[in-house]
């Protein structure tokens, strides 16, 4: 019986493989030693406190992952494809192929472009990662990413969104590219009756688009998106993101830049308000032999929408520098050092606090008082297959 089951399984796998034009197993294993520290100050006594941590972390250079992707040629210029990608925590082995929450899509593409369905990266996140020399990975991730992905902003659809319908322009438009996305919230709507009001919630809905131009050394893109984070009878909270990014490769050095505006909008019975997070990034990467030097400076200023606030607005500044040494096309050693400075005025009467750190994943440390500074070091190896 065991041999029969094995034979049937082999035939099934062979049949599936022959039905596809190509099927690829791919992945990244990234591990490194990381040191993180965070210093805060008591606003009353002025006493300083510090948290620090040494750890063996993953995803300091590229996110650790494993995935499967495939394409079938349907003829007539049409193709069907799938992409299933799962995060893995190779530092402790606790997380494997338990879910494909990094990406799980099925697509139909042709001369018209691509129609893509499933869980995918949002259009607005792409600018944050593409125009960051550190690619929003490790201690060097930009302050824009740190604020946008923070628990305080609570934007669950910042990096990815589920139940998405996306359309991508075809690649033959003379360098112009673009995409639009709509994520269904899948909430149940109950119609009104004689005694009850209509029950409806748009929480979880993401709508966004990204359009750009890439030709030779130049790449520039504008992205706009909005996520409905909360939608109840008493509060509707929407997170709106607009960012503009660009890069130019001069050969000896590649320059990066990004402008970002994130608004946390509140709609209440008593009126509307919003908090703004305005940031920018400038960065560069420089090939040196088999290696690559990376550096960036980013900043985000917090602007609370409430009236009558006194004191200086909170602000976070971050500087990062790193070196990647490529041992081969698939294997690299890396080192990164980053420093965060949170500027919080003790006399500020608003509720916002700049509390960014250089931590990521399981390497995070926190603040016990008014956040001040944070430092992070990463030393690791990345292997792709």
XYZ file of C-alpha atoms in Angstrom:
385
model
C 0.000 0.000 0.000
C 2.838 2.388 0.848
C 4.457 1.854 -2.581
C 1.114 2.439 -4.314
C 0.544 5.696 -2.464
C 4.066 6.798 -3.306
C 3.560 6.004 -6.973
C 0.258 7.875 -7.068
C 1.844 10.865 -5.398
C 4.673 10.850 -7.943
C 2.193 10.703 -10.815
C 0.180 13.560 -9.335
C 3.272 15.726 -8.954
C 4.359 14.895 -12.520
C 0.920 15.807 -13.850
C 0.896 19.126 -12.034
C 4.392 19.980 -13.219
C 3.593 19.195 -16.843
C 0.541 21.453 -16.730
C 2.747 24.416 -15.864
C 5.198 26.219 -18.101
C 7.361 26.735 -15.028
C 7.221 26.132 -11.280
C 9.895 27.582 -8.996
C 10.777 26.982 -5.366
C 12.554 30.050 -3.979
C 13.549 31.572 -0.686
C 15.881 33.609 1.493
C 17.623 32.587 4.709
C 18.935 35.610 6.606
C 20.454 35.463 10.088
C 22.612 37.841 12.077
C 23.710 38.995 15.492
C 21.896 42.181 16.494
C 22.395 44.623 19.360
C 19.624 47.093 20.207
C 19.439 49.802 22.859
C 16.930 52.513 23.762
C 17.401 55.419 26.193
C 14.585 57.425 27.784
C 14.297 60.156 30.387
C 11.906 60.746 33.238
C 10.116 64.057 32.400
C 9.863 64.985 36.088
C 13.182 63.946 37.652
C 15.294 63.981 34.503
C 16.732 60.553 35.365
C 17.795 58.431 32.390
C 16.993 54.759 31.867
C 18.191 52.325 29.223
C 17.047 49.028 27.763
C 19.387 46.873 25.672
C 19.376 43.455 24.063
C 21.704 41.093 22.193
C 19.946 38.612 19.929
C 20.341 36.289 16.980
C 17.798 37.745 14.611
C 16.522 37.066 11.097
C 15.791 39.417 8.183
C 18.486 42.002 8.896
C 19.274 42.417 5.183
C 16.484 40.597 3.339
C 13.311 39.116 4.809
C 13.610 35.358 5.419
C 11.008 33.526 3.376
C 10.140 30.467 1.342
C 7.774 30.401 -1.593
C 6.427 28.784 -4.720
C 5.583 30.522 -7.960
C 4.530 29.255 -11.341
C 3.335 30.328 -14.765
C 1.291 28.572 -17.432
C 1.339 29.776 -21.042
C -2.278 29.835 -22.216
C -1.445 30.839 -25.783
C -2.412 33.960 -27.642
C -0.260 36.096 -25.361
C -2.156 35.067 -22.220
C -0.563 33.559 -19.123
C -1.873 32.357 -15.766
C 0.388 32.480 -12.724
C 0.408 31.978 -8.981
C 2.633 33.168 -6.132
C 2.612 31.683 -2.604
C 5.154 33.111 -0.149
C 5.550 32.375 3.554
C 7.694 34.059 6.248
C 10.136 31.881 8.171
C 11.933 32.535 11.463
C 15.157 30.651 10.841
C 16.764 32.031 14.014
C 14.631 29.762 16.207
C 12.739 27.618 13.687
C 9.406 28.480 15.315
C 7.739 29.727 12.122
C 7.716 27.774 8.872
C 5.183 27.297 6.129
C 2.249 27.913 8.449
C 0.659 30.539 6.213
C 1.359 32.347 2.972
C 0.714 35.778 4.459
C 3.667 37.444 2.712
C 1.918 36.932 -0.611
C -0.779 34.618 -1.948
C -2.015 35.616 -5.400
C -3.286 34.196 -8.662
C -2.992 36.258 -11.851
C -4.047 36.498 -15.476
C -1.750 38.557 -17.691
C -1.431 39.509 -21.329
C -1.165 42.514 -23.606
C -3.781 44.280 -21.467
C -1.595 44.085 -18.331
C -2.135 41.898 -15.293
C -5.185 41.189 -13.141
C -4.013 39.931 -9.737
C -6.204 38.533 -6.935
C -5.304 37.757 -3.315
C -3.033 39.033 -0.551
C -0.317 41.350 -1.819
C 1.846 44.375 -1.034
C -0.014 47.673 -1.036
C 0.781 50.300 -3.648
C 1.747 52.901 -1.031
C 4.216 50.580 0.756
C 6.182 50.025 -2.459
C 7.568 53.571 -2.487
C 8.673 53.270 1.154
C 10.723 50.136 0.423
C 11.905 50.679 -3.179
C 13.338 54.143 -2.482
C 15.006 53.175 0.818
C 18.635 51.990 0.381
C 17.989 49.500 3.207
C 14.716 48.262 1.704
C 12.809 48.592 5.031
C 14.854 45.708 6.485
C 16.916 45.543 9.646
C 18.158 48.340 11.885
C 18.654 50.636 8.877
C 14.957 50.867 7.921
C 13.851 54.468 7.460
C 12.028 56.558 10.054
C 9.133 56.752 7.582
C 8.746 52.980 7.792
C 9.159 52.963 11.594
C 6.331 55.483 12.059
C 3.994 54.047 9.400
C 4.305 50.499 10.771
C 4.091 51.516 14.446
C 1.499 50.137 16.839
C 0.504 53.713 17.664
C -0.685 54.379 14.125
C -2.266 50.901 13.963
C -2.500 50.714 10.173
C -3.036 46.989 9.630
C -2.990 47.374 5.830
C 0.231 49.370 5.659
C 2.549 46.723 4.173
C 0.045 44.248 2.751
C -3.707 43.840 2.374
C -5.827 40.727 2.009
C -8.774 40.051 -0.323
C -7.260 42.392 -2.906
C -8.171 42.957 -6.532
C -5.276 44.585 -8.363
C -4.603 45.728 -11.903
C -1.081 46.357 -13.243
C -0.276 48.154 -16.483
C 1.581 46.190 -19.183
C 5.393 46.590 -19.228
C 5.591 47.888 -22.796
C 4.589 51.527 -22.216
C 7.949 53.164 -22.810
C 8.995 53.101 -19.155
C 5.644 54.083 -17.631
C 4.216 51.684 -15.049
C 1.312 51.652 -12.645
C -1.146 49.733 -10.531
C -4.487 50.196 -8.776
C -5.767 48.067 -5.900
C -8.998 47.540 -4.011
C -9.208 45.354 -0.917
C -12.644 44.014 -0.012
C -13.398 44.313 3.714
C -15.694 41.253 3.718
C -17.831 42.672 6.528
C -21.492 41.674 6.743
C -24.015 44.427 6.066
C -27.401 44.202 7.764
C -30.220 46.286 6.332
C -32.410 48.516 8.470
C -35.761 47.421 9.880
C -38.622 49.303 11.503
C -36.877 49.090 14.881
C -33.153 48.851 14.077
C -30.724 50.942 12.081
C -28.595 49.636 9.246
C -25.401 47.901 10.395
C -22.470 48.406 8.059
C -18.705 48.678 8.478
C -15.957 49.405 5.963
C -13.129 48.535 8.380
C -10.342 46.685 6.578
C -10.920 48.251 3.160
C -7.822 49.499 1.334
C -7.866 51.520 -1.893
C -4.631 52.651 -3.522
C -2.664 53.272 -6.661
C 0.922 53.828 -7.770
C 2.168 55.296 -11.038
C 5.723 55.897 -12.129
C 8.343 56.115 -14.821
C 11.525 54.031 -15.035
C 13.988 54.430 -17.877
C 17.713 53.784 -17.690
C 19.130 55.165 -14.432
C 15.940 57.040 -13.446
C 13.006 55.709 -11.457
C 10.285 57.963 -10.032
C 6.838 57.067 -8.654
C 3.848 58.622 -6.888
C 1.557 56.519 -4.688
C -1.730 57.315 -2.949
C -3.764 55.035 -0.703
C -6.287 54.932 2.108
C -7.104 52.235 4.661
C -10.244 52.217 6.797
C -8.779 51.166 10.146
C -11.896 51.582 12.325
C -15.531 52.018 11.322
C -18.138 51.929 14.098
C -21.234 53.930 14.952
C -19.121 56.251 17.135
C -15.828 56.472 15.208
C -14.491 56.168 11.686
C -10.695 56.237 11.449
C -8.932 56.281 8.105
C -5.180 56.262 7.439
C -4.297 58.120 4.241
C -0.829 57.846 2.697
C 0.694 59.926 -0.112
C 4.343 59.469 -1.019
C 6.652 60.416 -3.860
C 9.938 58.601 -4.370
C 12.789 58.685 -6.851
C 16.210 57.168 -7.483
C 18.961 57.886 -9.998
C 21.901 55.608 -10.688
C 24.981 57.593 -11.697
C 27.103 54.442 -11.817
C 29.636 55.195 -9.052
C 26.749 56.106 -6.743
C 22.963 55.655 -6.707
C 20.881 58.347 -5.014
C 17.494 57.854 -3.332
C 14.849 60.288 -2.129
C 11.300 60.184 -0.798
C 8.643 62.574 0.493
C 5.878 61.127 2.646
C 2.635 62.409 4.144
C 0.527 60.157 6.359
C -2.726 61.384 7.899
C -4.624 59.590 10.638
C -8.177 60.884 10.147
C -10.870 60.736 12.840
C -14.574 61.208 12.116
C -16.619 61.621 15.307
C -20.111 62.835 16.107
C -18.601 66.005 17.586
C -16.506 66.729 14.469
C -13.543 65.652 12.394
C -9.814 65.917 13.071
C -6.553 64.374 11.902
C -2.935 63.838 12.922
C -0.233 64.271 10.270
C 3.158 62.609 9.930
C 5.316 64.427 7.384
C 8.657 62.880 6.497
C 11.443 62.692 3.993
C 14.399 60.459 3.203
C 17.680 60.992 1.366
C 20.032 58.091 0.770
C 22.740 56.605 -1.366
C 24.363 53.302 -2.266
C 27.883 52.957 -3.655
C 29.357 49.776 -5.181
C 32.895 49.064 -3.978
C 34.440 45.998 -5.602
C 32.342 43.012 -4.546
C 30.575 45.108 -1.929
C 28.020 47.860 -1.533
C 28.018 50.791 0.897
C 24.556 52.016 1.918
C 23.580 55.145 3.838
C 20.388 57.086 4.565
C 18.999 59.940 6.624
C 15.265 60.132 7.311
C 13.020 62.219 9.493
C 9.322 62.438 10.399
C 7.581 65.356 12.126
C 4.377 64.701 14.087
C 1.584 67.278 13.784
C -1.395 66.734 16.060
C -4.683 68.104 14.781
C -6.140 69.172 18.131
C -6.330 72.905 18.846
C -4.605 74.710 21.699
C -1.530 72.470 21.840
C 1.624 74.119 23.151
C 5.253 73.028 23.021
C 7.385 71.755 20.154
C 5.920 69.054 17.882
C 7.488 65.601 18.343
C 10.008 64.529 15.707
C 12.167 61.495 14.942
C 15.482 61.648 13.048
C 17.389 58.576 11.897
C 20.785 57.969 10.313
C 21.943 54.571 9.065
C 25.037 53.285 7.309
C 25.942 49.771 6.273
C 28.114 47.562 4.126
C 27.180 44.445 2.121
C 29.904 42.113 0.849
C 28.746 39.722 -1.863
C 30.467 36.345 -1.648
C 28.463 35.205 -4.694
C 25.266 36.144 -6.511
C 23.257 34.406 -3.789
C 25.307 34.797 -0.611
C 26.307 37.998 1.152
C 27.704 39.217 4.459
C 26.347 42.476 5.878
C 26.895 44.987 8.666
C 24.639 47.900 9.612
C 24.687 50.572 12.285
C 21.794 52.981 12.876
C 20.950 55.765 15.295
C 17.530 57.210 16.134
C 16.977 60.531 17.902
C 13.449 61.183 19.208
C 12.844 64.858 19.897
C 10.091 65.091 22.517
C 9.451 68.378 24.294
C 8.587 67.773 27.958
C 6.340 70.850 27.754
C 4.359 69.473 24.789
C 0.662 69.273 25.721
C -0.454 66.994 22.857
C -0.900 63.229 23.048
C 1.549 62.202 20.288
C 4.989 60.888 21.217
C 7.915 60.097 18.926
C 8.940 56.617 20.097
C 10.778 55.059 17.145
C 13.609 52.590 17.786
C 16.119 50.824 15.550
C 14.641 47.467 16.543
C 12.846 45.089 14.180
C 11.068 41.765 14.511
C 12.047 40.041 17.747
C 14.944 42.456 18.380
C 12.761 45.262 19.699
C 13.492 47.173 22.893
C 11.287 49.880 24.361
C 11.230 53.039 26.426
C 10.355 53.345 30.108
C 10.087 57.154 30.120
C 10.079 59.973 27.572
C 11.738 58.410 24.475
C 15.129 59.842 23.555
C 17.537 57.781 21.461
C 18.039 54.282 20.110
C 21.032 52.521 18.541
C 21.143 49.302 16.541
C 23.900 47.086 15.105
C 23.432 44.149 12.722
C 26.111 41.644 11.600
C 24.833 38.776 9.488
C 24.713 36.535 6.447
C 22.062 36.184 3.757
C 21.663 33.252 1.382
C 19.077 33.183 -1.406
C 17.937 30.152 -3.394
